[in-house]
């Protein structure tokens, strides 16, 4: 009988980016008619799609061995599970997200202290109540079933809402007063799974490849030919992760140079490399970068 790791993947806003990340890491997930149980090209992995809000509970109860969720929903749940790794990515990019306190533009509420006796809507009720308690502010916090940004000022005085770029808040004429919580995706597991040698190793290998795929998102490879007489000038231009790889070519006067750099630096770097003497420069994408 094949050993199996039962892994929960967040259904909803993170689903697409998580599928893409897993694909880069080596796992192709294909939705089926049973949309909550997609096929995957690994007989040792059983994928279940679960709302991020519920993930910690299913992992804690042993329904799942491990899962991906957010720090926000893990904190909100209060479940006792183990955080295995951080994976910093979101729906629209490789960044953390924030839960922020927001009020309508023109509101008299300027600080958290002004919330005394006011009404706040949010999906993150427990975290918000705890945060207000720490700020020594007594306000009413109600659960929002959706369309939270549309509720102020008619239904509530303020909201605590998730934002990645802030564009949706601005579109609804809301301004941010303070950050309540910063969050990112995490891999979680229950104690039983981590105490199982096979499951622990399987999950550990999965995490290594996922982190490698994430690291590669902002990197590219560069390779070029360089005359030995110009090698020093070229190497001075390269902010490499490690020492660049240098290989001899059939022409004894030339070498091949390979390196990895931040993608955002390439448009400025390539002209400098050309001026320094690099020829035949090739930029190529990376699937994984593992230190």
mmCIF file of N, CA and C in Angstrom, residues 172-238:
data_model
loop_
_atom_site.group_PDB
_atom_site.id
_atom_site.type_symbol
_atom_site.label_atom_id
_atom_site.label_comp_id
_atom_site.label_asym_id
_atom_site.label_seq_id
_atom_site.Cartn_x
_atom_site.Cartn_y
_atom_site.Cartn_z
ATOM 1 N N UNK A 172 -13.411 52.437 -2.994
ATOM 2 C CA UNK A 172 -14.598 52.589 -2.151
ATOM 3 C C UNK A 172 -14.495 53.791 -1.218
ATOM 4 N N UNK A 173 -13.554 54.680 -1.509
ATOM 5 C CA UNK A 173 -13.381 55.935 -0.773
ATOM 6 C C UNK A 173 -13.140 55.689 0.727
ATOM 7 N N UNK A 174 -12.271 54.725 0.990
ATOM 8 C CA UNK A 174 -11.901 54.413 2.358
ATOM 9 C C UNK A 174 -10.428 54.734 2.573
ATOM 10 N N UNK A 175 -10.102 55.166 3.780
ATOM 11 C CA UNK A 175 -8.702 55.446 4.106
ATOM 12 C C UNK A 175 -8.253 54.548 5.253
ATOM 13 N N UNK A 176 -6.995 54.158 5.211
ATOM 14 C CA UNK A 176 -6.426 53.273 6.227
ATOM 15 C C UNK A 176 -5.992 54.078 7.442
ATOM 16 N N UNK A 177 -6.429 53.617 8.609
ATOM 17 C CA UNK A 177 -6.045 54.257 9.872
ATOM 18 C C UNK A 177 -4.837 53.555 10.484
ATOM 19 N N UNK A 178 -4.863 52.217 10.477
ATOM 20 C CA UNK A 178 -3.782 51.464 11.113
ATOM 21 C C UNK A 178 -3.807 50.013 10.608
ATOM 22 N N UNK A 179 -2.653 49.369 10.658
ATOM 23 C CA UNK A 179 -2.559 47.947 10.313
ATOM 24 C C UNK A 179 -2.850 47.105 11.551
ATOM 25 N N UNK A 180 -3.772 46.171 11.406
ATOM 26 C CA UNK A 180 -4.131 45.281 12.513
ATOM 27 C C UNK A 180 -3.243 44.036 12.517
ATOM 28 N N UNK A 181 -2.991 43.485 11.323
ATOM 29 C CA UNK A 181 -2.211 42.251 11.229
ATOM 30 C C UNK A 181 -1.587 42.137 9.852
ATOM 31 N N UNK A 182 -0.325 41.720 9.819
ATOM 32 C CA UNK A 182 0.331 41.374 8.568
ATOM 33 C C UNK A 182 0.268 39.863 8.418
ATOM 34 N N UNK A 183 0.028 39.390 7.196
ATOM 35 C CA UNK A 183 -0.152 37.954 7.010
ATOM 36 C C UNK A 183 0.538 37.473 5.742
ATOM 37 N N UNK A 184 0.864 36.200 5.747
ATOM 38 C CA UNK A 184 1.357 35.519 4.542
ATOM 39 C C UNK A 184 0.961 34.052 4.615
ATOM 40 N N UNK A 185 1.126 33.357 3.520
ATOM 41 C CA UNK A 185 0.795 31.937 3.478
ATOM 42 C C UNK A 185 1.790 31.144 4.322
ATOM 43 N N UNK A 186 1.282 30.140 5.019
ATOM 44 C CA UNK A 186 2.130 29.251 5.801
ATOM 45 C C UNK A 186 1.734 27.804 5.525
ATOM 46 N N UNK A 187 2.705 26.913 5.689
ATOM 47 C CA UNK A 187 2.443 25.474 5.649
ATOM 48 C C UNK A 187 2.269 25.017 7.092
ATOM 49 N N UNK A 188 1.155 24.342 7.371
ATOM 50 C CA UNK A 188 0.899 23.856 8.721
ATOM 51 C C UNK A 188 0.723 22.337 8.702
ATOM 52 N N UNK A 189 0.946 21.718 9.845
ATOM 53 C CA UNK A 189 0.770 20.268 9.964
ATOM 54 C C UNK A 189 0.382 19.943 11.393
ATOM 55 N N UNK A 190 -0.206 18.777 11.593
ATOM 56 C CA UNK A 190 -0.522 18.345 12.954
ATOM 57 C C UNK A 190 0.628 17.515 13.520
ATOM 58 N N UNK A 191 0.627 17.353 14.814
ATOM 59 C CA UNK A 191 1.725 16.652 15.493
ATOM 60 C C UNK A 191 1.862 15.210 15.028
ATOM 61 N N UNK A 192 0.715 14.539 14.804
ATOM 62 C CA UNK A 192 0.753 13.141 14.385
ATOM 63 C C UNK A 192 1.505 12.977 13.064
ATOM 64 N N UNK A 193 1.280 13.882 12.132
ATOM 65 C CA UNK A 193 1.950 13.801 10.834
ATOM 66 C C UNK A 193 3.449 14.072 10.967
ATOM 67 N N UNK A 194 3.801 15.025 11.813
ATOM 68 C CA UNK A 194 5.214 15.346 12.001
ATOM 69 C C UNK A 194 5.944 14.276 12.799
ATOM 70 N N UNK A 195 5.190 13.472 13.522
ATOM 71 C CA UNK A 195 5.792 12.353 14.254
ATOM 72 C C UNK A 195 5.903 11.083 13.410
ATOM 73 N N UNK A 196 5.309 11.137 12.214
ATOM 74 C CA UNK A 196 5.403 10.030 11.268
ATOM 75 C C UNK A 196 6.603 10.310 10.355
ATOM 76 N N UNK A 197 7.666 9.496 10.416
ATOM 77 C CA UNK A 197 8.884 9.774 9.640
ATOM 78 C C UNK A 197 8.647 9.947 8.147
ATOM 79 N N UNK A 198 7.789 9.096 7.564
ATOM 80 C CA UNK A 198 7.564 9.201 6.123
ATOM 81 C C UNK A 198 6.840 10.503 5.780
ATOM 82 N N UNK A 199 5.780 10.832 6.517
ATOM 83 C CA UNK A 199 5.012 12.043 6.233
ATOM 84 C C UNK A 199 5.851 13.294 6.485
ATOM 85 N N UNK A 200 6.663 13.261 7.529
ATOM 86 C CA UNK A 200 7.517 14.414 7.826
ATOM 87 C C UNK A 200 8.503 14.659 6.691
ATOM 88 N N UNK A 201 9.108 13.573 6.178
ATOM 89 C CA UNK A 201 10.065 13.721 5.076
ATOM 90 C C UNK A 201 9.364 14.168 3.795
ATOM 91 N N UNK A 202 8.197 13.603 3.512
ATOM 92 C CA UNK A 202 7.450 13.982 2.310
ATOM 93 C C UNK A 202 7.081 15.455 2.354
ATOM 94 N N UNK A 203 6.595 15.910 3.497
ATOM 95 C CA UNK A 203 6.219 17.319 3.635
ATOM 96 C C UNK A 203 7.449 18.207 3.562
ATOM 97 N N UNK A 204 8.545 17.774 4.180
ATOM 98 C CA UNK A 204 9.780 18.552 4.131
ATOM 99 C C UNK A 204 10.290 18.723 2.719
ATOM 100 N N UNK A 205 10.222 17.662 1.926
ATOM 101 C CA UNK A 205 10.649 17.739 0.521
ATOM 102 C C UNK A 205 9.745 18.681 -0.275
ATOM 103 N N UNK A 206 8.447 18.606 0.008
ATOM 104 C CA UNK A 206 7.488 19.501 -0.652
ATOM 105 C C UNK A 206 7.812 20.955 -0.346
ATOM 106 N N UNK A 207 8.105 21.242 0.909
ATOM 107 C CA UNK A 207 8.408 22.615 1.328
ATOM 108 C C UNK A 207 9.678 23.126 0.653
ATOM 109 N N UNK A 208 10.715 22.278 0.582
ATOM 110 C CA UNK A 208 11.964 22.685 -0.074
ATOM 111 C C UNK A 208 11.705 23.133 -1.513
ATOM 112 N N UNK A 209 10.904 22.356 -2.234
ATOM 113 C CA UNK A 209 10.634 22.663 -3.636
ATOM 114 C C UNK A 209 9.715 23.874 -3.797
ATOM 115 N N UNK A 210 8.754 24.023 -2.893
ATOM 116 C CA UNK A 210 7.878 25.202 -2.942
ATOM 117 C C UNK A 210 8.673 26.475 -2.660
ATOM 118 N N UNK A 211 9.546 26.430 -1.661
ATOM 119 C CA UNK A 211 10.368 27.596 -1.350
ATOM 120 C C UNK A 211 11.324 27.910 -2.486
ATOM 121 N N UNK A 212 11.842 26.854 -3.129
ATOM 122 C CA UNK A 212 12.715 27.053 -4.281
ATOM 123 C C UNK A 212 11.987 27.697 -5.449
ATOM 124 N N UNK A 213 10.739 27.287 -5.652
ATOM 125 C CA UNK A 213 9.927 27.871 -6.725
ATOM 126 C C UNK A 213 9.608 29.332 -6.433
ATOM 127 N N UNK A 214 9.340 29.630 -5.183
ATOM 128 C CA UNK A 214 9.074 31.017 -4.796
ATOM 129 C C UNK A 214 10.304 31.888 -4.995
ATOM 130 N N UNK A 215 11.454 31.369 -4.576
ATOM 131 C CA UNK A 215 12.698 32.123 -4.709
ATOM 132 C C UNK A 215 12.985 32.435 -6.172
ATOM 133 N N UNK A 216 12.624 31.505 -7.049
ATOM 134 C CA UNK A 216 12.882 31.686 -8.480
ATOM 135 C C UNK A 216 11.986 32.730 -9.124
ATOM 136 N N UNK A 217 10.881 33.072 -8.464
ATOM 137 C CA UNK A 217 9.932 34.025 -9.046
ATOM 138 C C UNK A 217 10.573 35.375 -9.349
ATOM 139 N N UNK A 218 11.545 35.776 -8.550
ATOM 140 C CA UNK A 218 12.139 37.109 -8.708
ATOM 141 C C UNK A 218 13.557 37.052 -9.281
ATOM 142 N N UNK A 219 13.981 35.836 -9.711
ATOM 143 C CA UNK A 219 15.337 35.662 -10.228
ATOM 144 C C UNK A 219 15.326 35.242 -11.690
ATOM 145 N N UNK A 220 16.422 35.498 -12.377
ATOM 146 C CA UNK A 220 16.641 34.979 -13.723
ATOM 147 C C UNK A 220 18.091 34.522 -13.829
ATOM 148 N N UNK A 221 18.344 33.654 -14.792
ATOM 149 C CA UNK A 221 19.716 33.244 -15.060
ATOM 150 C C UNK A 221 20.292 34.066 -16.198
ATOM 151 N N UNK A 222 21.585 34.332 -16.122
ATOM 152 C CA UNK A 222 22.301 35.008 -17.206
ATOM 153 C C UNK A 222 23.520 34.178 -17.569
ATOM 154 N N UNK A 223 23.726 33.982 -18.865
ATOM 155 C CA UNK A 223 24.958 33.333 -19.315
ATOM 156 C C UNK A 223 25.535 34.164 -20.447
ATOM 157 N N UNK A 224 26.838 34.154 -20.558
ATOM 158 C CA UNK A 224 27.504 35.024 -21.533
ATOM 159 C C UNK A 224 28.897 34.484 -21.830
ATOM 160 N N UNK A 225 29.444 34.900 -22.954
ATOM 161 C CA UNK A 225 30.828 34.599 -23.302
ATOM 162 C C UNK A 225 31.687 35.823 -23.040
ATOM 163 N N UNK A 226 32.864 35.584 -22.473
ATOM 164 C CA UNK A 226 33.733 36.699 -22.098
ATOM 165 C C UNK A 226 35.181 36.347 -22.437
ATOM 166 N N UNK A 227 35.883 37.283 -23.052
ATOM 167 C CA UNK A 227 37.314 37.098 -23.269
ATOM 168 C C UNK A 227 38.023 37.111 -21.916
ATOM 169 N N UNK A 228 39.010 36.238 -21.759
ATOM 170 C CA UNK A 228 39.708 36.166 -20.475
ATOM 171 C C UNK A 228 40.322 37.510 -20.093
ATOM 172 N N UNK A 229 40.695 38.276 -21.081
ATOM 173 C CA UNK A 229 41.314 39.580 -20.799
ATOM 174 C C UNK A 229 40.305 40.587 -20.239
ATOM 175 N N UNK A 230 38.992 40.305 -20.436
ATOM 176 C CA UNK A 230 37.945 41.223 -19.939
ATOM 177 C C UNK A 230 37.160 40.619 -18.776
ATOM 178 N N UNK A 231 37.564 39.445 -18.314
ATOM 179 C CA UNK A 231 36.793 38.725 -17.302
ATOM 180 C C UNK A 231 36.646 39.516 -16.003
ATOM 181 N N UNK A 232 37.713 40.097 -15.545
ATOM 182 C CA UNK A 232 37.650 40.840 -14.275
ATOM 183 C C UNK A 232 36.651 41.984 -14.361
ATOM 184 N N UNK A 233 36.660 42.721 -15.472
ATOM 185 C CA UNK A 233 35.725 43.851 -15.632
ATOM 186 C C UNK A 233 34.277 43.374 -15.623
ATOM 187 N N UNK A 234 34.035 42.221 -16.263
ATOM 188 C CA UNK A 234 32.669 41.682 -16.318
ATOM 189 C C UNK A 234 32.225 41.214 -14.932
ATOM 190 N N UNK A 235 33.093 40.500 -14.222
ATOM 191 C CA UNK A 235 32.726 39.964 -12.897
ATOM 192 C C UNK A 235 32.414 41.075 -11.905
ATOM 193 N N UNK A 236 33.056 42.217 -12.069
ATOM 194 C CA UNK A 236 32.788 43.345 -11.174
ATOM 195 C C UNK A 236 31.356 43.863 -11.308
ATOM 196 N N UNK A 237 30.695 43.544 -12.415
ATOM 197 C CA UNK A 237 29.326 44.015 -12.659
ATOM 198 C C UNK A 237 28.273 43.073 -12.099
ATOM 199 N N UNK A 238 28.677 41.860 -11.698
ATOM 200 C CA UNK A 238 27.704 40.813 -11.366
ATOM 201 C C UNK A 238 27.440 40.705 -9.866
#
